[in-house]
Short mmCIF file of C-alpha atoms in Angstrom, two decimals:
data_model
loop_
_atom_site.label_atom_id
_atom_site.label_comp_id
_atom_site.label_asym_id
_atom_site.label_seq_id
_atom_site.Cartn_x
_atom_site.Cartn_y
_atom_site.Cartn_z
CA UNK L 155 -0.09 0.08 0.12
CA UNK L 156 1.38 3.37 -0.98
CA UNK L 157 0.24 6.84 0.18
CA UNK L 158 2.97 9.63 -0.21
CA UNK L 159 2.66 13.35 0.60
CA UNK L 160 6.10 14.47 0.37
CA UNK L 161 9.64 13.50 -1.30
CA UNK L 162 10.40 12.50 -4.73
CA UNK L 163 7.89 10.42 -7.17
CA UNK L 164 8.50 6.90 -8.18
CA UNK L 165 10.84 6.95 -11.48
CA UNK L 166 9.31 3.91 -12.71
CA UNK L 167 6.50 4.58 -15.42
CA UNK L 168 2.98 3.87 -14.39
CA UNK L 169 0.53 2.31 -16.73
CA UNK L 170 -2.30 4.75 -16.01
CA UNK L 171 -2.15 8.02 -13.93
CA UNK L 172 -5.41 9.68 -12.85
CA UNK L 173 -5.10 13.40 -11.91
CA UNK L 174 -7.54 14.52 -9.33
CA UNK L 175 -8.51 12.49 -6.21
CA UNK L 176 -12.09 13.74 -5.85
CA UNK L 177 -15.00 11.37 -5.87
CA UNK L 178 -14.59 10.83 -9.69
CA UNK L 179 -10.92 10.31 -9.61
CA UNK L 180 -11.01 8.07 -6.75
CA UNK L 181 -13.63 6.12 -8.38
CA UNK L 182 -11.66 5.69 -11.55
CA UNK L 183 -8.56 4.63 -9.56
CA UNK L 184 -10.70 2.00 -7.85
CA UNK L 185 -12.15 0.54 -11.06
CA UNK L 186 -8.69 0.30 -12.58
CA UNK L 187 -7.43 -1.26 -9.63
CA UNK L 188 -9.81 -4.39 -10.57
CA UNK L 189 -7.12 -5.07 -13.16
CA UNK L 190 -4.15 -6.27 -11.18
CA UNK L 191 -1.68 -6.16 -14.02
CA UNK L 192 -1.91 -2.35 -14.34
CA UNK L 193 0.57 0.04 -12.40
CA UNK L 194 -1.90 2.73 -11.33
CA UNK L 195 -0.88 6.29 -9.86
CA UNK L 196 -3.55 8.82 -8.35
CA UNK L 197 -2.19 12.21 -7.97
CA UNK L 198 -3.95 15.10 -6.05
CA UNK L 199 -2.67 18.68 -5.72
CA UNK L 200 -4.00 18.95 -2.17
CA UNK L 201 -3.24 17.02 1.03
CA UNK L 202 -6.28 14.72 1.11
CA UNK L 203 -8.82 13.03 -1.08
CA UNK L 204 -12.04 14.76 -1.66
CA UNK L 205 -10.69 18.09 -0.90
CA UNK L 206 -12.40 20.05 -3.61
CA UNK L 207 -16.25 19.85 -4.98
CA UNK L 208 -16.43 16.40 -3.11
CA UNK L 209 -16.49 17.69 0.27
CA UNK L 210 -18.83 20.57 -0.12
CA UNK L 211 -21.84 19.40 -1.81
CA UNK L 212 -25.49 18.76 -1.04
CA UNK L 213 -24.97 15.05 -0.58
CA UNK L 214 -27.76 13.56 -2.52
CA UNK L 215 -28.03 10.22 -4.18
CA UNK L 216 -29.82 11.10 -7.09
CA UNK L 217 -32.21 9.11 -9.36
CA UNK L 218 -31.66 11.16 -12.39
CA UNK L 219 -35.43 11.86 -12.71
CA UNK L 220 -34.67 15.35 -14.14
CA UNK L 221 -31.60 14.68 -16.26
CA UNK L 222 -32.06 15.43 -20.08
CA UNK L 223 -33.12 12.33 -21.59
CA UNK L 224 -30.72 10.57 -23.82
CA UNK L 225 -27.76 12.59 -22.60
CA UNK L 226 -24.64 10.93 -21.34
CA UNK L 227 -25.35 12.39 -17.74
CA UNK L 228 -28.71 10.78 -17.69
CA UNK L 229 -27.21 7.29 -18.66
CA UNK L 230 -24.41 7.47 -16.11
CA UNK L 231 -26.52 8.99 -13.06
CA UNK L 232 -29.20 6.21 -13.52
CA UNK L 233 -26.64 3.53 -13.84
CA UNK L 234 -24.37 5.14 -11.02
CA UNK L 235 -27.22 5.46 -8.59
CA UNK L 236 -27.69 1.74 -8.73
CA UNK L 237 -24.04 0.99 -8.47
CA UNK L 238 -23.70 3.23 -5.49
CA UNK L 239 -26.52 2.27 -3.59
CA UNK L 240 -25.27 -1.38 -3.78
CA UNK L 241 -21.81 -0.49 -3.06
CA UNK L 242 -22.75 1.63 -0.05
CA UNK L 243 -24.90 -1.35 1.45
CA UNK L 244 -21.64 -3.51 1.32
CA UNK L 245 -19.13 -0.86 2.35
CA UNK L 246 -21.11 0.56 5.22
CA UNK L 247 -21.44 4.09 3.61
CA UNK L 248 -24.68 5.51 5.30
CA UNK L 249 -27.61 6.14 2.88
CA UNK L 250 -31.19 7.10 3.72
CA UNK L 251 -33.93 6.75 1.06
CA UNK L 252 -36.02 9.78 2.26
CA UNK L 253 -37.60 10.71 -1.19
CA UNK L 254 -37.92 13.96 -2.75
CA UNK L 255 -40.65 16.76 -3.13
CA UNK L 256 -40.49 19.08 -5.89
CA UNK L 257 -42.65 21.95 -4.65
CA UNK L 258 -44.82 24.12 -6.92
CA UNK L 259 -45.31 27.55 -5.42
CA UNK L 260 -47.31 29.18 -8.35
CA UNK L 261 -49.49 28.12 -11.23
CA UNK L 262 -46.63 27.90 -13.85
CA UNK L 263 -44.60 25.59 -11.51
CA UNK L 264 -47.73 23.39 -10.78
CA UNK L 265 -48.15 23.24 -14.71
CA UNK L 266 -44.67 21.99 -15.01
CA UNK L 267 -45.03 19.13 -12.76
CA UNK L 268 -46.63 16.68 -15.29
CA UNK L 269 -44.07 17.37 -17.61
CA UNK L 270 -41.32 16.73 -15.21
CA UNK L 271 -43.17 13.30 -14.29
CA UNK L 272 -43.11 12.40 -17.89
CA UNK L 273 -39.42 13.32 -18.15
CA UNK L 274 -38.82 11.13 -14.98
CA UNK L 275 -40.44 8.31 -16.82
CA UNK L 276 -38.35 8.59 -19.70
CA UNK L 277 -35.23 8.41 -17.40
CA UNK L 278 -36.43 5.09 -15.95
CA UNK L 279 -37.95 6.54 -12.87
CA UNK L 280 -41.68 5.64 -13.30
CA UNK L 281 -42.65 5.86 -9.82
CA UNK L 282 -43.16 9.60 -9.50
CA UNK L 283 -46.36 10.65 -8.13
CA UNK L 284 -48.32 14.17 -8.34
CA UNK L 285 -49.68 15.60 -5.00
CA UNK L 286 -52.05 18.21 -4.47
CA UNK L 287 -51.72 20.58 -1.69
CA UNK L 288 -53.38 18.32 0.87
CA UNK L 289 -51.29 15.49 0.10
CA UNK L 290 -48.23 17.66 0.17
CA UNK L 291 -48.92 19.35 3.58
CA UNK L 292 -49.71 15.77 4.92
CA UNK L 293 -46.19 14.63 4.35
CA UNK L 294 -44.50 17.93 5.12
CA UNK L 295 -46.59 19.65 7.83
CA UNK L 296 -43.96 22.41 8.67
CA UNK L 297 -43.69 23.35 5.05
CA UNK L 298 -44.51 27.43 4.43
CA UNK L 299 -47.86 28.41 3.57
CA UNK L 300 -49.05 28.84 -0.19
CA UNK L 301 -47.75 25.80 -1.86
CA UNK L 302 -50.09 24.24 -4.45
CA UNK L 303 -48.76 20.73 -4.98
CA UNK L 304 -45.69 18.62 -5.64
CA UNK L 305 -43.92 16.04 -7.59
CA UNK L 306 -43.17 13.12 -5.30
CA UNK L 307 -39.80 11.26 -6.15
CA UNK L 308 -39.44 8.25 -3.81
CA UNK L 309 -36.05 7.02 -4.86
CA UNK L 310 -34.22 10.11 -4.00
CA UNK L 311 -31.63 9.57 -1.16
CA UNK L 312 -29.23 11.11 1.26
CA UNK L 313 -25.54 9.91 1.58
CA UNK L 314 -22.41 10.56 3.12
CA UNK L 315 -20.10 12.24 0.57
CA UNK L 316 -16.82 12.14 2.72
CA UNK L 317 -17.01 8.42 3.31
CA UNK L 318 -17.83 7.59 -0.40
CA UNK L 319 -14.65 9.22 -1.71
CA UNK L 320 -12.67 7.71 1.16
CA UNK L 321 -13.98 4.31 0.53
CA UNK L 322 -13.03 4.53 -3.09
CA UNK L 323 -9.62 5.68 -2.29
CA UNK L 324 -9.00 3.12 0.57
CA UNK L 325 -9.91 0.26 -1.73
CA UNK L 326 -7.69 1.51 -4.50
CA UNK L 327 -4.84 1.87 -2.34
CA UNK L 328 -5.26 -1.41 -0.66
CA UNK L 329 -5.29 -2.95 -4.33
CA UNK L 330 -2.03 -1.32 -5.22
CA UNK L 331 -2.70 2.22 -6.35
CA UNK L 332 -0.01 4.70 -5.54
CA UNK L 333 -1.88 7.64 -4.04
CA UNK L 334 0.41 10.76 -4.29
CA UNK L 335 -0.88 13.87 -2.43
CA UNK L 336 0.45 17.30 -2.51
CA UNK L 337 1.26 16.70 -6.20
CA UNK L 338 0.18 19.54 -8.29
CA UNK L 339 0.61 19.13 -12.02
CA UNK L 340 2.40 22.06 -13.50
CA UNK L 341 3.16 20.90 -17.13
CA UNK L 342 2.67 17.92 -19.32
CA UNK L 343 5.23 16.86 -22.18
CA UNK L 344 5.66 13.79 -24.13
CA UNK L 345 8.29 11.32 -23.18
CA UNK L 346 9.34 7.79 -24.64
CA UNK L 347 7.04 6.34 -21.99
CA UNK L 348 4.04 8.50 -23.05
CA UNK L 349 3.19 11.37 -20.87
CA UNK L 350 5.74 13.15 -18.79
CA UNK L 351 3.99 15.02 -15.84
CA UNK L 352 6.14 17.84 -14.02
CA UNK L 353 4.68 18.26 -10.60
CA UNK L 354 5.35 20.22 -7.32
CA UNK L 355 7.14 16.85 -6.14
CA UNK L 356 9.23 16.24 -9.45
CA UNK L 357 8.48 14.35 -12.58
CA UNK L 358 6.16 11.28 -13.06
CA UNK L 359 6.06 9.36 -16.24
CA UNK L 360 2.76 7.48 -17.37
CA UNK L 361 1.69 5.62 -20.37
CA UNK L 362 -1.97 6.61 -20.35
CA UNK L 363 -3.80 9.59 -18.69
CA UNK L 364 -7.08 10.35 -17.12
CA UNK L 365 -7.92 14.11 -16.33
CA UNK L 366 -10.26 14.21 -13.46
CA UNK L 367 -8.98 17.49 -12.19
CA UNK L 368 -12.46 18.85 -11.62
CA UNK L 369 -12.13 22.69 -11.56
CA UNK L 370 -9.04 22.51 -13.36
CA UNK L 371 -9.85 19.97 -15.82
CA UNK L 372 -9.94 22.41 -18.79
CA UNK L 373 -6.49 23.80 -17.90
CA UNK L 374 -4.99 20.22 -18.36
CA UNK L 375 -7.04 19.54 -21.42
CA UNK L 376 -5.52 22.66 -22.93
CA UNK L 377 -2.16 21.68 -21.99
CA UNK L 378 -2.70 18.54 -24.09
CA UNK L 379 -3.94 20.76 -27.05
CA UNK L 380 -7.61 20.70 -26.65
CA UNK L 381 -10.29 23.58 -26.45
CA UNK L 382 -13.39 21.46 -25.76
CA UNK L 383 -14.85 23.34 -22.78
CA UNK L 384 -14.06 25.86 -20.15
CA UNK L 385 -14.90 25.45 -16.52
CA UNK L 386 -16.55 28.48 -14.88
CA UNK L 387 -16.52 27.87 -10.91
CA UNK L 388 -20.17 27.90 -9.93
CA UNK L 389 -20.30 28.76 -6.17
CA UNK L 390 -22.79 27.13 -4.02
CA UNK L 391 -23.19 28.29 -0.57
CA UNK L 392 -24.90 26.19 2.13
CA UNK L 393 -26.23 26.50 5.83
CA UNK L 394 -26.10 23.65 8.04
CA UNK L 395 -28.67 23.77 10.71
CA UNK L 396 -28.41 21.99 14.02
CA UNK L 397 -29.75 18.47 14.65
CA UNK L 398 -32.78 19.99 16.69
CA UNK L 399 -34.01 21.17 13.20
CA UNK L 400 -34.16 17.54 11.97
CA UNK L 401 -37.77 17.04 13.05
CA UNK L 402 -39.00 19.67 10.69
CA UNK L 403 -38.45 17.89 7.34
CA UNK L 404 -38.97 14.63 6.19
CA UNK L 405 -38.00 14.71 2.64
CA UNK L 406 -35.50 16.41 0.32
CA UNK L 407 -37.43 19.62 -0.59
CA UNK L 408 -36.64 20.88 -4.07
CA UNK L 409 -37.81 23.85 -6.14
CA UNK L 410 -38.95 23.41 -9.70
CA UNK L 411 -35.38 23.50 -11.58
CA UNK L 412 -34.11 26.31 -13.69
CA UNK L 413 -31.29 26.53 -16.17
CA UNK L 414 -28.91 27.47 -13.43
CA UNK L 415 -29.64 24.21 -11.57
CA UNK L 416 -31.75 22.54 -9.05
CA UNK L 417 -32.06 25.68 -7.11
CA UNK L 418 -32.08 26.15 -3.21
CA UNK L 419 -33.14 23.16 -1.53
CA UNK L 420 -33.97 22.01 2.05
CA UNK L 421 -32.55 18.49 2.80
CA UNK L 422 -31.90 16.44 5.85
CA UNK L 423 -28.47 14.94 6.03
CA UNK L 424 -27.26 11.58 7.05
CA UNK L 425 -25.36 13.28 9.83
CA UNK L 426 -28.75 14.31 11.24
CA UNK L 427 -28.53 18.13 10.24
CA UNK L 428 -30.59 20.01 7.90
CA UNK L 429 -29.11 21.82 4.90
CA UNK L 430 -30.24 24.92 3.18
CA UNK L 431 -28.71 25.65 0.03
CA UNK L 432 -26.99 26.08 -2.37
CA UNK L 433 -26.64 29.43 -4.19
CA UNK L 434 -25.64 29.47 -7.75
CA UNK L 435 -22.90 32.13 -8.52
CA UNK L 436 -20.74 32.04 -11.47
CA UNK L 437 -17.28 33.40 -10.58
CA UNK L 438 -13.93 33.68 -12.29
CA UNK L 439 -11.96 32.69 -9.24
CA UNK L 440 -11.32 28.84 -8.68
CA UNK L 441 -10.56 29.40 -5.14
CA UNK L 442 -13.40 31.60 -4.10
CA UNK L 443 -14.79 29.13 -1.47
CA UNK L 444 -15.68 31.99 1.10
CA UNK L 445 -19.27 32.69 2.22
CA UNK L 446 -20.91 36.00 1.82
CA UNK L 447 -23.28 38.14 3.71
CA UNK L 448 -25.42 38.56 0.44
CA UNK L 449 -25.40 34.78 -0.17
CA UNK L 450 -26.51 33.87 3.52
CA UNK L 451 -29.26 36.46 3.23
CA UNK L 452 -30.58 35.03 -0.12
CA UNK L 453 -30.68 31.33 1.39
CA UNK L 454 -32.44 32.76 4.61
CA UNK L 455 -34.99 34.49 2.19
CA UNK L 456 -35.50 31.45 0.31
CA UNK L 457 -35.58 29.21 3.46
CA UNK L 458 -38.34 31.41 5.18
CA UNK L 459 -40.76 30.58 2.31
CA UNK L 460 -40.00 26.84 2.09
CA UNK L 461 -39.72 25.94 5.89
CA UNK L 462 -40.40 29.05 8.05
CA UNK L 463 -39.71 27.28 11.24
CA UNK L 464 -36.00 26.59 10.00
CA UNK L 465 -34.85 30.00 10.50
CA UNK L 466 -35.46 29.71 14.32
CA UNK L 467 -32.97 26.87 14.73
CA UNK L 468 -29.39 27.35 15.35
CA UNK L 469 -26.94 27.25 12.40
CA UNK L 470 -24.04 24.84 13.04
CA UNK L 471 -21.94 25.74 10.05
CA UNK L 472 -21.60 27.79 6.71
CA UNK L 473 -19.78 26.39 3.84
CA UNK L 474 -19.48 26.98 0.23
CA UNK L 475 -18.42 24.71 -2.80
CA UNK L 476 -17.39 25.25 -6.32
CA UNK L 477 -19.02 23.22 -8.82
CA UNK L 478 -17.10 22.55 -12.33
CA UNK L 479 -19.85 24.30 -14.56
CA UNK L 480 -19.15 24.26 -18.36
CA UNK L 481 -20.80 26.01 -21.43
CA UNK L 482 -22.08 22.48 -22.26
CA UNK L 483 -25.31 20.99 -20.75
CA UNK L 484 -23.86 17.45 -20.59
CA UNK L 485 -20.72 15.77 -19.16
CA UNK L 486 -17.42 16.43 -21.25
CA UNK L 487 -15.95 12.77 -21.02
CA UNK L 488 -13.99 12.31 -24.30
CA UNK L 489 -11.29 9.72 -25.41
CA UNK L 490 -8.22 10.74 -27.31
CA UNK L 491 -6.92 7.67 -28.62
CA UNK L 492 -3.69 9.23 -30.33
CA UNK L 493 -2.76 10.53 -26.98
CA UNK L 494 -3.69 7.58 -24.80
CA UNK L 495 -5.77 10.32 -22.87
CA UNK L 496 -9.35 10.62 -21.49
CA UNK L 497 -10.59 13.89 -20.10
CA UNK L 498 -13.48 13.77 -17.39
CA UNK L 499 -14.77 17.20 -17.59
CA UNK L 500 -18.00 19.31 -16.77
CA UNK L 501 -18.97 16.88 -13.71
CA UNK L 502 -21.26 18.96 -11.72
CA UNK L 503 -23.53 18.16 -8.70
CA UNK L 504 -24.56 14.69 -10.07
CA UNK L 505 -21.04 13.50 -10.03
CA UNK L 506 -21.27 11.82 -6.67
CA UNK L 507 -24.14 9.82 -7.92
CA UNK L 508 -22.67 9.01 -11.28
CA UNK L 509 -19.16 8.30 -10.01
CA UNK L 510 -19.15 4.62 -10.29
CA UNK L 511 -20.75 4.70 -13.82
CA UNK L 512 -18.34 7.23 -14.96
CA UNK L 513 -15.50 5.15 -13.61
CA UNK L 514 -16.66 2.18 -15.57
CA UNK L 515 -17.24 4.30 -18.66
CA UNK L 516 -13.81 5.88 -18.61
CA UNK L 517 -12.19 2.63 -18.08
CA UNK L 518 -13.94 1.34 -21.38
CA UNK L 519 -12.66 4.34 -23.10
CA UNK L 520 -9.15 3.65 -21.95
CA UNK L 521 -9.27 0.19 -23.56
CA UNK L 522 -10.15 1.90 -26.82
CA UNK L 523 -7.03 4.03 -26.63
CA UNK L 524 -4.85 0.73 -26.63
CA UNK L 525 -4.60 0.08 -22.72
CA UNK L 526 -4.27 -3.83 -22.23
CA UNK L 527 -6.55 -4.08 -18.99
CA UNK L 528 -5.62 -7.66 -18.56
CA UNK L 529 -7.54 -10.03 -16.29
CA UNK L 530 -10.15 -8.80 -13.49
CA UNK L 531 -9.81 -9.37 -9.98
CA UNK L 532 -12.29 -7.69 -7.48
CA UNK L 533 -10.64 -5.80 -4.95
CA UNK L 534 -11.25 -7.03 -1.31
CA UNK L 535 -14.30 -5.25 0.07
CA UNK L 536 -13.89 -2.47 2.68
CA UNK L 537 -16.12 -1.65 5.67
CA UNK L 538 -16.13 1.95 6.40
CA UNK L 539 -16.85 3.55 9.90
CA UNK L 540 -20.33 4.61 10.14
CA UNK L 541 -21.15 8.19 10.32
CA UNK L 542 -24.77 8.05 9.87
CA UNK L 543 -27.29 9.01 12.60
CA UNK L 544 -29.97 6.50 11.49
CA UNK L 545 -27.50 3.57 12.03
CA UNK L 546 -25.63 2.53 15.50
CA UNK L 547 -22.71 4.44 16.29
CA UNK L 548 -19.83 2.93 18.37
CA UNK L 549 -20.85 4.69 21.35
CA UNK L 550 -24.27 3.10 21.04
CA UNK L 551 -23.07 -0.31 21.00
CA UNK L 552 -22.34 -2.15 24.20
CA UNK L 553 -20.60 -5.10 22.61
CA UNK L 554 -17.95 -3.11 21.02
CA UNK L 555 -17.35 -1.04 24.15
CA UNK L 556 -16.89 -4.27 26.20
CA UNK L 557 -14.35 -5.46 23.75
CA UNK L 558 -12.49 -2.06 23.54
CA UNK L 559 -13.44 0.56 26.02
CA UNK L 560 -12.04 3.41 23.92
CA UNK L 561 -15.24 3.16 21.76
CA UNK L 562 -16.91 4.30 25.07
CA UNK L 563 -14.69 7.34 25.95
CA UNK L 564 -16.14 10.33 23.98
CA UNK L 565 -13.95 13.02 22.92
CA UNK L 566 -16.46 15.24 20.77
CA UNK L 567 -19.38 15.39 22.68
CA UNK L 568 -21.47 17.24 20.10
CA UNK L 569 -21.12 14.57 17.52
CA UNK L 570 -20.55 11.53 19.99
CA UNK L 571 -17.05 10.71 18.56
CA UNK L 572 -14.96 8.39 20.68
CA UNK L 573 -11.34 7.89 21.08
CA UNK L 574 -11.42 4.78 19.41
CA UNK L 575 -12.93 6.18 16.34
CA UNK L 576 -10.13 8.80 16.28
CA UNK L 577 -7.32 6.19 16.83
CA UNK L 578 -8.83 4.11 13.93
CA UNK L 579 -9.03 7.07 11.54
CA UNK L 580 -5.27 8.10 12.44
CA UNK L 581 -4.19 4.58 11.64
CA UNK L 582 -6.29 4.15 8.50
CA UNK L 583 -5.16 3.18 4.98
CA UNK L 584 -5.50 6.86 4.05
CA UNK L 585 -4.92 8.65 7.18
CA UNK L 586 -5.94 12.49 7.50
CA UNK L 587 -3.23 14.99 7.40
CA UNK L 588 -5.03 17.61 9.17
CA UNK L 589 -7.82 18.00 11.70
CA UNK L 590 -10.16 19.02 8.93
CA UNK L 591 -9.53 15.69 7.39
CA UNK L 592 -10.04 13.97 10.69
CA UNK L 593 -13.51 15.73 10.88
CA UNK L 594 -14.35 14.20 7.53
CA UNK L 595 -13.41 11.02 8.60
CA UNK L 596 -15.17 11.00 12.25
CA UNK L 597 -17.21 13.99 12.34
CA UNK L 598 -15.11 15.36 15.36
CA UNK L 599 -15.34 19.22 15.45
CA UNK L 600 -18.38 19.22 12.97
CA UNK L 601 -21.12 19.83 15.80
CA UNK L 602 -22.62 22.77 17.37
CA UNK L 603 -19.55 24.06 19.12
CA UNK L 604 -17.17 23.51 16.07
CA UNK L 605 -14.42 22.16 18.04
CA UNK L 606 -14.64 24.93 21.06
CA UNK L 607 -14.67 22.22 23.54
CA UNK L 608 -12.85 19.03 21.96
CA UNK L 609 -10.33 20.99 19.85
CA UNK L 610 -7.35 20.80 22.10
CA UNK L 611 -8.00 17.23 22.98
CA UNK L 612 -8.28 16.27 19.30
CA UNK L 613 -4.97 18.15 18.45
CA UNK L 614 -3.16 16.36 21.17
CA UNK L 615 -4.46 12.98 19.78
CA UNK L 616 -3.62 13.99 16.40
CA UNK L 617 -0.23 15.06 17.06
CA UNK L 618 0.77 12.31 19.43
CA UNK L 619 1.65 9.59 16.73
CA UNK L 620 3.94 12.36 15.16
CA UNK L 621 5.96 13.04 18.25
#
């Protein structure tokens, strides 16, 4: 198992290198790892997997009911949703099938619902149902006044995005993939081995290349001579409400979608909170992940109409993520056989859901570029720590605590995180390199006090192995 974050990169050429360790890049690396003859690298500019769009999204496992029928995105979301639901059940990734309601607030939106139901049917989601106002308020009694009806989509689910990305990376590394963090690609050239990547940690050689660089996928694509798309970072700001708000909402509450996206939603999370967001702001700066007073005010205005009582609940956290929007409506996944190169661009909010299907599609494209995949050997299954509130956590399992009392000693009381979970995360296959990385693996410091009470203890536990 190889995970590096400093020092020189291996001199021996790789068969395939995947650039970008977000949820899609990690899924591609995991899929490639099913072919044990291949020597695979996964390189990431930052110090952890899932550090970009993958860590800051709405964490919804979509059915693809509202995708453009016949598009690549529609096909891969539909396939990916089934794959990921099955994978999550085996791997311990928390998923809750809460369903969604597209709420109509005026006559035009109400008139659009039958068309959306018909569209869902063409996307292989035939179980949607139109609700009148009475049926809607019976399902969501805390909904704001004035809603006229809704489209019920029972298959929509919520999922843990942090655990999903980490599960893919863990399985890939255990199967032999070399994960190289803090490895930003600065330039790409040709070499006798195929591609020569000049990075912040030296040179890496690879025969085949996959560009899963997210917000920077267009930059990498241009370095290889292509002008197929331009990534415009689309900022989505979100509010995370306290667990006491969870009683207010039973479904994912969606607006009728527009050209800019699915709009501001209210959704429960598998961690027991309630999300309000995201905004949709097209920017020039691919690093602009800060929240703004204007963005928060807009979210509160939208939230007041959808779920008025939510505004009386405490806000636990505010965050913003950048989606890789392009000038095209569909994914930009293209093979360039003459360059032994596949680009994976324009993967926006549905990327988490579609990740496993995207990975399978990319590997098929790689085979078409001349990559000899060799035999298939399924990687050893992984079982990830449960971060979901709907399933037993370690502090709730007497048999686990009896076998190891560390699981009964809480460090983070807001999120009920034990010393045993902290210890396991620090010793895991892809360990955290920062306290934020530890938070994504355990939920420690993600609660209402945001680390005020447990921060010092967590830092001591985090730094202890390094001393």
